[in-house]
Coordinates of C-alpha atoms in Angstrom, one line a residue:
X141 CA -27.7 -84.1 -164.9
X142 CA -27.2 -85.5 -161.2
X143 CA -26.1 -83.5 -158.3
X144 CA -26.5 -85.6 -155.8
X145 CA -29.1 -89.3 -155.0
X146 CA -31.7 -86.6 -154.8
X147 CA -30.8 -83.8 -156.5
X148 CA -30.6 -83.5 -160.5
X149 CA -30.8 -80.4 -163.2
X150 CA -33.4 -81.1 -165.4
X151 CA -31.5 -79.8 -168.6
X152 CA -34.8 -79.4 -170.7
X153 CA -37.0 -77.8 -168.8
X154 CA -34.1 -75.5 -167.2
X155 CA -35.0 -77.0 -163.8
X156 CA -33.3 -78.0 -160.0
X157 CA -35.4 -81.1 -159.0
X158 CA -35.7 -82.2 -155.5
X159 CA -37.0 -86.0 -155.6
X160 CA -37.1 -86.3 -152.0
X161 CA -39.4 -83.5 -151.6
X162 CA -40.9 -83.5 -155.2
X163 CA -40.2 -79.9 -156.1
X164 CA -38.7 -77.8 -158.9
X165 CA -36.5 -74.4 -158.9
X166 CA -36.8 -72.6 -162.2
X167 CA -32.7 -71.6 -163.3
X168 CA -32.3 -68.2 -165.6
X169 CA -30.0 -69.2 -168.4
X170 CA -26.6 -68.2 -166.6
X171 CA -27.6 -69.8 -163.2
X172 CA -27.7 -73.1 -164.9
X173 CA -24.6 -72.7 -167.0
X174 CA -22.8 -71.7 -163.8
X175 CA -24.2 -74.3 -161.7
X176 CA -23.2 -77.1 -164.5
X177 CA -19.9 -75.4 -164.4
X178 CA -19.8 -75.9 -160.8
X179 CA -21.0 -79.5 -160.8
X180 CA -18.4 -80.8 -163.4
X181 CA -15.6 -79.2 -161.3
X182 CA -16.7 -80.9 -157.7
X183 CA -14.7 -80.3 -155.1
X184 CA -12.3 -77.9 -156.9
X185 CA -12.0 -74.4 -157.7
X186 CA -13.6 -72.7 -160.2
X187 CA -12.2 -69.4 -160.8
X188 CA -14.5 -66.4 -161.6
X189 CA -13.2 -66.0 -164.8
X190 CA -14.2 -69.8 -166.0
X191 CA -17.9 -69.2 -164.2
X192 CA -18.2 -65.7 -166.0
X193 CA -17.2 -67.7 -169.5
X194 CA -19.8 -70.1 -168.9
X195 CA -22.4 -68.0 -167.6
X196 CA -22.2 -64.8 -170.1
X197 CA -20.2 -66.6 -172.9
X198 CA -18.9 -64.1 -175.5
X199 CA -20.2 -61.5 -173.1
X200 CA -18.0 -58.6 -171.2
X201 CA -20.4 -58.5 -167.3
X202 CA -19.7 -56.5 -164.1
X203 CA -18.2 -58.6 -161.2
X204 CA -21.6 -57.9 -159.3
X205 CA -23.7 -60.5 -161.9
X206 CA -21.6 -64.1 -161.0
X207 CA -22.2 -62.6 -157.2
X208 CA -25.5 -62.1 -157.5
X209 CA -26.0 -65.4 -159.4
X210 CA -24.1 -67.2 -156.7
X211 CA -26.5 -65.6 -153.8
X212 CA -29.5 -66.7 -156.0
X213 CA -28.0 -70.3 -156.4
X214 CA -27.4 -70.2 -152.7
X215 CA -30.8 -69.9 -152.0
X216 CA -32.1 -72.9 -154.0
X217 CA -29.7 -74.7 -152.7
X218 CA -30.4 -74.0 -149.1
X219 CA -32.6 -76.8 -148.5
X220 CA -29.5 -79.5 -149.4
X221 CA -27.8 -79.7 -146.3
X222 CA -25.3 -82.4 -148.1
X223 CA -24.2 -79.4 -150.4
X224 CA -21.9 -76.1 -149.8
X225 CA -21.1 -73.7 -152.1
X226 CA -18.1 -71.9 -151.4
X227 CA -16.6 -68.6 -151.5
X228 CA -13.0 -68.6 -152.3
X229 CA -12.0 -65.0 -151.7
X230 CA -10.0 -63.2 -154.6
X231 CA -10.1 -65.9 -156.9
X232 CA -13.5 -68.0 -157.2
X233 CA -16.1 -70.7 -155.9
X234 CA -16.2 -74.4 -155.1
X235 CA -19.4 -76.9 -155.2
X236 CA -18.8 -79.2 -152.3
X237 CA -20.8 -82.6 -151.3
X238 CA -20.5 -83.1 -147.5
X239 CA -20.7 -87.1 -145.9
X240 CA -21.3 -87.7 -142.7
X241 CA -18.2 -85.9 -141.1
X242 CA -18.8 -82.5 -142.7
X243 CA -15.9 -83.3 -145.4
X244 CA -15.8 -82.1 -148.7
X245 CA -15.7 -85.1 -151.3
X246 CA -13.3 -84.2 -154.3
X247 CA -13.0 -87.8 -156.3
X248 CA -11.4 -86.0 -158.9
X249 CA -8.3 -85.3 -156.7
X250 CA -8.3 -88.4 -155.1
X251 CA -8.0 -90.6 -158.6
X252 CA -5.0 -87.8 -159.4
X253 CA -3.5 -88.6 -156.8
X254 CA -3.5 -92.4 -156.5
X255 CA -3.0 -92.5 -160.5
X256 CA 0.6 -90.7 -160.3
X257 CA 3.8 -92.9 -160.0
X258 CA 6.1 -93.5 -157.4
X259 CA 8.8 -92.2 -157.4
X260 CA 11.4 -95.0 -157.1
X261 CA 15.2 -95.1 -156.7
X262 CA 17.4 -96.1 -159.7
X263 CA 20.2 -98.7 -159.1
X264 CA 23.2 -96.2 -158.4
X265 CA 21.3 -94.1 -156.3
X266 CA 20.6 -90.9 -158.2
X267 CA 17.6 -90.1 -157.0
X268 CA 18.8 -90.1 -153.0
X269 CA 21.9 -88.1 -154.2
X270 CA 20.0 -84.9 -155.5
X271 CA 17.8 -84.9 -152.4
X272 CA 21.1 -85.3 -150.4
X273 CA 22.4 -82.1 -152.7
X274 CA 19.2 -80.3 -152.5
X275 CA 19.4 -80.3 -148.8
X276 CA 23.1 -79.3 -148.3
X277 CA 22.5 -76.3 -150.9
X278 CA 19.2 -75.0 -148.9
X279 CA 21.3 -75.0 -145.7
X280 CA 23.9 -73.0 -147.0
X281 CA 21.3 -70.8 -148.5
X282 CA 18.9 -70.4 -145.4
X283 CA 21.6 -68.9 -142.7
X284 CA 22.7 -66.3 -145.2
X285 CA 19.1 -65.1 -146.1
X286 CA 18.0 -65.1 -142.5
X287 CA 21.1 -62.5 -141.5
X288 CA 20.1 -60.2 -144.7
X289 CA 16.6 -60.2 -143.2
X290 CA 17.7 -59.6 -140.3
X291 CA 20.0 -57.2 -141.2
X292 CA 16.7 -55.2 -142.9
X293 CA 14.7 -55.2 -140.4
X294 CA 16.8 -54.0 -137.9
X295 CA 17.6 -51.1 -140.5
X296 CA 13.8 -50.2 -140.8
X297 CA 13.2 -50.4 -136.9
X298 CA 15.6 -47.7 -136.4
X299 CA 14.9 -45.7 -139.6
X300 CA 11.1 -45.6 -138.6
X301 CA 10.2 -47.4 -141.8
X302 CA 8.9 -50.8 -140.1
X303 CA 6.1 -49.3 -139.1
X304 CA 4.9 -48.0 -142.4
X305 CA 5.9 -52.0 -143.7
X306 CA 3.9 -53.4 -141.2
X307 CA 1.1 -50.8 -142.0
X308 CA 1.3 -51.3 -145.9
X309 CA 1.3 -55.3 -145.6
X310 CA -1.8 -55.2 -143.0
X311 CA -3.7 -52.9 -145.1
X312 CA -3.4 -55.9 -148.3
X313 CA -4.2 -58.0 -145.7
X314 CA -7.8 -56.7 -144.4
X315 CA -11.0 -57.8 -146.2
X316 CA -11.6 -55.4 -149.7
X317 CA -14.9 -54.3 -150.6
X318 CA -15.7 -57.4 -153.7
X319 CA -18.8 -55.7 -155.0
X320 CA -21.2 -53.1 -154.9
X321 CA -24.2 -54.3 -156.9
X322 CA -27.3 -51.6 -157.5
X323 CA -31.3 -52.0 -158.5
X324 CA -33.9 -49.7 -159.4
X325 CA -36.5 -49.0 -156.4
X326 CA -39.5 -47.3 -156.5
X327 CA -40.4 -45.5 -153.4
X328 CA -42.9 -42.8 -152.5
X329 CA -44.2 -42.7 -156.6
X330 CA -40.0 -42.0 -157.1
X331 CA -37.4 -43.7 -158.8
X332 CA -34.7 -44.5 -156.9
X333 CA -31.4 -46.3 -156.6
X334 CA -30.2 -48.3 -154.4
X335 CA -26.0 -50.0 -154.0
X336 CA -25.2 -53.4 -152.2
X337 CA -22.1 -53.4 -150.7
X338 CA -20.2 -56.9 -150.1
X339 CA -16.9 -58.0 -148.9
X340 CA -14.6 -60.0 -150.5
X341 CA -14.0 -62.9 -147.1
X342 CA -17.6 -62.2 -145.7
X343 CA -20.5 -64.8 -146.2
X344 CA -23.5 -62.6 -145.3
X345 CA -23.3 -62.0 -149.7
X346 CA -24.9 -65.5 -149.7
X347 CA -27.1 -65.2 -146.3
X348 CA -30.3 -66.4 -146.4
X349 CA -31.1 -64.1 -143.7
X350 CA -30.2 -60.9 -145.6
X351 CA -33.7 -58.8 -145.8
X352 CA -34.4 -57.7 -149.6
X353 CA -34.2 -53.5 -149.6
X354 CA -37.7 -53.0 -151.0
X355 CA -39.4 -55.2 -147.7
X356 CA -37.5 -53.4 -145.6
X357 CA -38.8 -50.3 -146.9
X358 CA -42.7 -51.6 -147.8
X359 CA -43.0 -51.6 -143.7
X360 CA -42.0 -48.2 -143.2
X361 CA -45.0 -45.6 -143.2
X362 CA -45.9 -42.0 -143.0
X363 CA -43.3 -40.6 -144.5
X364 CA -45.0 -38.5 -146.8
X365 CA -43.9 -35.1 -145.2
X366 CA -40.3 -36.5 -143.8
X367 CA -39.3 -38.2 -147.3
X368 CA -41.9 -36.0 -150.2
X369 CA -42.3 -38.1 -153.5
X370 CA -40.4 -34.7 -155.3
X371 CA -37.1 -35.3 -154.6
X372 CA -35.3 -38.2 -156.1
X373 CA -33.2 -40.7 -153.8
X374 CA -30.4 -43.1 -153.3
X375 CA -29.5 -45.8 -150.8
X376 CA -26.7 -47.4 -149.8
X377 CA -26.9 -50.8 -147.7
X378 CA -24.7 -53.3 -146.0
X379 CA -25.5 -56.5 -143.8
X380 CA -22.5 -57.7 -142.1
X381 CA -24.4 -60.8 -140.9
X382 CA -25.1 -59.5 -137.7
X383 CA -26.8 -55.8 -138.4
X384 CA -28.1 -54.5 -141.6
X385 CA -28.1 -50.9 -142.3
X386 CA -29.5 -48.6 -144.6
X387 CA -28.1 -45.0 -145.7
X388 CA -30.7 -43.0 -147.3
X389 CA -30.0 -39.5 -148.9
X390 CA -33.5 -37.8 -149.6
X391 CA -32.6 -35.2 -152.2
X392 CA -30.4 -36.5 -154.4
X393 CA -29.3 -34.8 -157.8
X394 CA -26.0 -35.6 -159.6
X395 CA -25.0 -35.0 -155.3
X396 CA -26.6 -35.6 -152.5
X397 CA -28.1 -32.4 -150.8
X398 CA -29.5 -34.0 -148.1
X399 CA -27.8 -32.3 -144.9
X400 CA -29.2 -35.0 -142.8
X401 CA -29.3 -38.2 -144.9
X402 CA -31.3 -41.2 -142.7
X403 CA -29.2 -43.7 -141.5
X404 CA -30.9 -46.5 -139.6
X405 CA -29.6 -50.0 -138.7
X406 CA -31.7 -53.0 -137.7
X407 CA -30.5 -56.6 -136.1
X408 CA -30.4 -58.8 -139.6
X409 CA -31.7 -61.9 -138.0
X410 CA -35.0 -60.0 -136.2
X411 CA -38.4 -59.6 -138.0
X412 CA -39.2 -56.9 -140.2
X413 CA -41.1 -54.2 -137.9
X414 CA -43.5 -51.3 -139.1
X415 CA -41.6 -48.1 -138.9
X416 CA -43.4 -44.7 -138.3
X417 CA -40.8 -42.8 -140.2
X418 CA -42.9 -39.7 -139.1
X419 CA -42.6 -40.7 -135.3
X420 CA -38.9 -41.5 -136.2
X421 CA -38.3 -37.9 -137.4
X422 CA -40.2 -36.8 -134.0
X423 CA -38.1 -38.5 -132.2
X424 CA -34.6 -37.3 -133.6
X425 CA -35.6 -33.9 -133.0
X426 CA -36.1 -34.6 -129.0
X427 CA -33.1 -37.0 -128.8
X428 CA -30.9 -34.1 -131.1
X429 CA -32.3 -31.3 -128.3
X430 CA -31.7 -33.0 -125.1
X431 CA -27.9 -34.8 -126.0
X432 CA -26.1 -33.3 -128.5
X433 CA -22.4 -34.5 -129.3
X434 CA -20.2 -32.0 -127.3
X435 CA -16.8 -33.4 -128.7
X436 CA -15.4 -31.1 -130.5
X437 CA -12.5 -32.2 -133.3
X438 CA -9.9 -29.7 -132.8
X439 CA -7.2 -32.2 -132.8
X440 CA -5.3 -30.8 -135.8
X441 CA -3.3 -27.5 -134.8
X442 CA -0.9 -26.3 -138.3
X443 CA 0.9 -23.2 -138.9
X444 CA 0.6 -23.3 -142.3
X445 CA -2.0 -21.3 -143.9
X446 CA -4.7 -22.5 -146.8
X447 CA -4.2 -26.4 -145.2
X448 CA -7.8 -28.1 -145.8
X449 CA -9.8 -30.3 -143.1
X450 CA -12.5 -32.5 -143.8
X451 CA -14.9 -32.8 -141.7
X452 CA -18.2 -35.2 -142.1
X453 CA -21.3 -35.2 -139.7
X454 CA -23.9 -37.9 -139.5
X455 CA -26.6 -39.4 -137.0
X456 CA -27.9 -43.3 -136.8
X457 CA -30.2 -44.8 -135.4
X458 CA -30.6 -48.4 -134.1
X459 CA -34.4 -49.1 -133.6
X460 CA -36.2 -52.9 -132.6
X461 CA -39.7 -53.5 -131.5
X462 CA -38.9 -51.9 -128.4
X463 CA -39.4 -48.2 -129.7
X464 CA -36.6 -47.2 -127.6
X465 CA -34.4 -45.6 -130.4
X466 CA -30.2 -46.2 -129.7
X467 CA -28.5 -42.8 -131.5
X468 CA -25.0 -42.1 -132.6
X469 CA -24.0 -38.6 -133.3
X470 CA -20.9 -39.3 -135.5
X471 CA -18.0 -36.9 -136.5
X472 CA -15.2 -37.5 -138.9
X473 CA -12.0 -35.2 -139.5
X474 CA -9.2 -35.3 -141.3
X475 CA -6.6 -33.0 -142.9
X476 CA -4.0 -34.8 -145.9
X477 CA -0.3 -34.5 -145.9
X478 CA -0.2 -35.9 -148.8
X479 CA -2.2 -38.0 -151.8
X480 CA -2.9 -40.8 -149.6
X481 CA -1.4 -39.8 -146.2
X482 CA -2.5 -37.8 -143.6
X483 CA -4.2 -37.7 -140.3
X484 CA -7.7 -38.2 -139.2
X485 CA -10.0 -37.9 -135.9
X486 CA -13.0 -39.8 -135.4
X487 CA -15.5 -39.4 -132.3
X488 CA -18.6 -40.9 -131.8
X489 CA -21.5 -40.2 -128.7
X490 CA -24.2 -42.7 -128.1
X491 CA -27.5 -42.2 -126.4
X492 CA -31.1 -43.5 -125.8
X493 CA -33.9 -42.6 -123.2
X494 CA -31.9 -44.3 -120.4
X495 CA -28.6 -42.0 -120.9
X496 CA -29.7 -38.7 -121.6
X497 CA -27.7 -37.6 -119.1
X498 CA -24.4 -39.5 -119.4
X499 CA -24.1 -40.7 -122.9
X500 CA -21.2 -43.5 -124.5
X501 CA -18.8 -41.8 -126.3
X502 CA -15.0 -42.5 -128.1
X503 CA -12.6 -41.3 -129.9
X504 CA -9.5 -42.0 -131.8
X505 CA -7.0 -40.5 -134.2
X506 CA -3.9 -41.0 -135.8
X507 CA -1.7 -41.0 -139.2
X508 CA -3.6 -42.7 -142.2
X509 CA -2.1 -44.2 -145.4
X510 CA -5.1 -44.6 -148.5
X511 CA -4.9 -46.6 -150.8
X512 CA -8.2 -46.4 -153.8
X513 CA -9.9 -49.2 -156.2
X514 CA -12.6 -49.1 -158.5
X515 CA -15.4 -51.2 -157.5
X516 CA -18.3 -51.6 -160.0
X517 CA -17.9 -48.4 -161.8
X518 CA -17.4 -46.7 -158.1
X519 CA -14.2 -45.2 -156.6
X520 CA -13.7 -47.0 -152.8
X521 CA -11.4 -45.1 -150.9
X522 CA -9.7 -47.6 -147.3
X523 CA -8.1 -45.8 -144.8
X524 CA -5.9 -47.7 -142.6
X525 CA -5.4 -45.5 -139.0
X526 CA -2.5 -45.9 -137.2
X527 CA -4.6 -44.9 -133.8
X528 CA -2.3 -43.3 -131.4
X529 CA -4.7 -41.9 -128.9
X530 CA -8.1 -43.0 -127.9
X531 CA -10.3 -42.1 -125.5
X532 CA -13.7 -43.8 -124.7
X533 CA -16.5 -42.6 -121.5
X534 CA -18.4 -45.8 -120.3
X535 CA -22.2 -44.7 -118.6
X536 CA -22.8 -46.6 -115.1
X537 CA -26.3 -48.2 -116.5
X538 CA -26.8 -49.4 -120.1
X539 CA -30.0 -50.4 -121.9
X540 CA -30.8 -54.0 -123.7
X541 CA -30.2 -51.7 -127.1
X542 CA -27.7 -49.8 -126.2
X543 CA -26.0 -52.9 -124.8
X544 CA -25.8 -53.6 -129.0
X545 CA -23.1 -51.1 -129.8
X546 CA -21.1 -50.7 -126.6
X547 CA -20.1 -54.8 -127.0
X548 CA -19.2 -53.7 -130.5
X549 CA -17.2 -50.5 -129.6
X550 CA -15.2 -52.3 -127.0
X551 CA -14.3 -55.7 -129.2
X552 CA -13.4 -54.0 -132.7
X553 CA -12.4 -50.2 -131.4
X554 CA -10.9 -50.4 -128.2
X555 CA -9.0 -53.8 -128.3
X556 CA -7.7 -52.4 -131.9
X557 CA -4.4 -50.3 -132.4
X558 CA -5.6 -50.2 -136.1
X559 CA -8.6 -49.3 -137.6
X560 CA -10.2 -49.5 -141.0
X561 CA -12.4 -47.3 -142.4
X562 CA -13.8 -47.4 -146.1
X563 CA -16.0 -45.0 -148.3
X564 CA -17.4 -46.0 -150.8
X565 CA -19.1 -42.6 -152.4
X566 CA -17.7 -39.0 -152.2
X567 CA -19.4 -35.6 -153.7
X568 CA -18.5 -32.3 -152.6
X569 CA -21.3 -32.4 -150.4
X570 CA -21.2 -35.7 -148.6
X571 CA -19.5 -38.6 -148.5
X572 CA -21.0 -42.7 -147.6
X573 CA -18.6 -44.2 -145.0
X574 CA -18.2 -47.9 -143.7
X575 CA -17.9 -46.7 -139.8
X576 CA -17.1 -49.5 -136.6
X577 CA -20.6 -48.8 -134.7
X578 CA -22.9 -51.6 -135.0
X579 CA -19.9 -53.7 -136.6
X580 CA -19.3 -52.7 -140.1
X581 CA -22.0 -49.9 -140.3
X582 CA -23.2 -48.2 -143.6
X583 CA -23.1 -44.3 -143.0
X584 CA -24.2 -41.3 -145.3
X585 CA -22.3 -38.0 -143.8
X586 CA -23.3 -34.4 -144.3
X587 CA -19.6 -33.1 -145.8
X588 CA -18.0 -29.7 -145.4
X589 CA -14.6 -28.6 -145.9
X590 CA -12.7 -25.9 -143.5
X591 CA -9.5 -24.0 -144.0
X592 CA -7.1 -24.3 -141.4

């Protein structure tokens, strides 16, 4: 089956050929149903429901399989700089084949298009007449429906209810979580589990960068006494292109009881570095004793008695080759007004070795609305915040790693009069947050609740 001059499936032997460079790419069963899929559709889109029919026919699969059959496609594919494979958010994929001017080549729309009729006018006219019709009737509709619009939004602007509009249509808006796909990982002599999470309009599920969990975790070493082979685990991770980061709960059973899970975050596109976990754990502790996050989150102030706040504390840590370890000592509050409304405080303070004695820090609050999907089998809770105060304390000298998160904070937190914040697991322990640190940063945070 031919892809392109120099690029066929080998339908018997279940193989991608590159002529050109003389090599073969073994395709499981479904990555060569898909990929067929994909190749008689060219230029189109094929919507997940058509790729899942021809990849697990007969066959009821999570979301998660087609994504992780496209990422594995990707990469086989990477070397064919003539071909894209596209992400269609919300609906499905397209196989493109590029020419010289980066276009995508759809002859199947092309001959549809030249083979349909056109449209001519008949002898008296008819044709010219319903257009003339069709116009008069669409200006006598427009003028009306733009003074009822109107007429609403002025009505909301006054009633307060534009706001929450605006809120509710910005919230469908923002990128959903797509998929949270999970493996089995054996670390420390320990079976544990570890969950993917993807976005629905990112590409960095298909990045060739994106660092398998299990090499990330073969470099790190002498962890024996900071993370004992007793205790089973669970990991969380997320690459948002730019910074990959891993949230590790060391004693996990039916909840988390880890009351300082590991959170650490890496630059994606860097090397893989050893990682003295030991040395790591040294480190917190000196960092932890010499700044410690002073904010305190006593934003909320009620009369009414029995009203419960939530409150989740967490620490990451942003290492490189340098050894020069970037911390964030995160707190997150909130108290509901109702199912899915309420009001929320979030405050971060970032140090390193150069600002141990003036640190970055930032905070903001305001009303949140929540709105909750199932994911995978896993309940994803996004909070849009209405920010109405923030406050944010810029140190005089910054370091190259610190320099990482304080471009971040002040493009996606400070520039923002909207945040969103998404978890994607909750026990009555802890909770795993998607925080704006280092981007979109994976977060596991001790949990405790406090009657007001």
């Amino acid at each position: 089956m031919k892809i392109t001059e120099f690029l066929i499936i080998d339908l018997d032997a279940r193989d991608l050929v590159d002529l050109k460079a003389s090599e073969r790419q073994a395709l499981s069963l479904a990555e060569l149903e898909v990929l067929k899929c994909l190749v008689s559709h060219v230029g189109e889109v094929v919507s997940k429901e058509q790729l899942n029919a021809a990849g697990w026919p007969g066959r009821v699969v999570a979301p998660s399989s087609l994504t992780q059959c496209m990422s594995s496609l990707r990469k086989k594919l990477v070397a064919q700089t003539d071909i894209e494979l596209k992400n269609i958010p919300r609906y499905g994929y397209s196989l493109c084949i590029v020419d010289e001017h980066d276009v995508c080549i759809d002859e199947t729309k092309v001959e549809a298009v030249l083979a349909q009729p056109q449209l001519q006018p008949n002898k008296t006219g008819t044709v010219f007449k319903e257009k003339r019709l069709n116009a008069n009737l669409t200006s006598r509709l427009v003028w009306p429906t733009l003074v009822v619009l109107l007429g609403i939004i002025i009505t909301l602007h006054f009633s307060g209810g534009l706001k929450k509009v605006v809120n509710y249509i910005a919230l469908l808006a923002k990128p959903q979580i797509a998929a949270i796909t999970t493996q089995n990982l054996e670390f420390n002599h320990t079976s544990s589990l570890v969950s993917k999470v993807f976005l629905d309009s990112q590409q960095s599920e298909s990045s060739q960068q994106t660092t398998r969990v299990d090499e990330l975790i073969a470099n790190w070493f002498n962890y024996e006494s900071v993370l004992p082979a007793s205790s089973e685990k669970q990991l969380f991770t997320y690459d948002n292109g730019q910074y990959e980061s891993v949230a590790l709960c060391n004693d996990f059973d039916s909840t988390c009881s880890d009351r300082q899970p590991l959170n650490l975050v890496r630059t994606a596109d860097a090397p893989v570095i050893p990682l003295d976990i030991q040395w790591l754990a040294d480190t917190k502790l000196r960092m932890e004793q010499v700044t410690y996050n002073k904010i305190l989150l006593d934003k909320f102030e009620t009369e009414n008695s029995g009203v419960v706040e939530d409150v989740y504390r967490a620490d990451v840590y942003y290492y490189s080759d340098t050894k020069n370890v970037v911390r964030a000592d995160v707190r997150l509050s909130m108290i509901f007004d109702s199912d899915n409304r309420g009001k929320l405080v979030a405050a971060a303070c970032i140090t390193d070795d150069m600002l141990r004695e003036i640190s970055i820090r930032y905070q903001f609050s305001g009303d949140f609305k929540l709105k909750q999907s199932l994911v995978d089998g896993k309940v994803v809770k996004t909070f849009l915040v209405d920010i109405d105060e923030r406050r944010f304390t810029s140190p005089q000298q910054v370091s190259k790693e610190s320099a990482t998160i304080y471009r971040e904070i002040r493009k996606n937190v400070l520039q923002n009069d909207q945040m969103i914040l998404r978890q994607v697991y909750q026990d009555d322990d802890s909770g795993v947050w998607m925080l704006p640190l280092w981007g979109e940063t994976m977060v596991w945070a001790h949990r405790e609740q406090v009657s007001l």
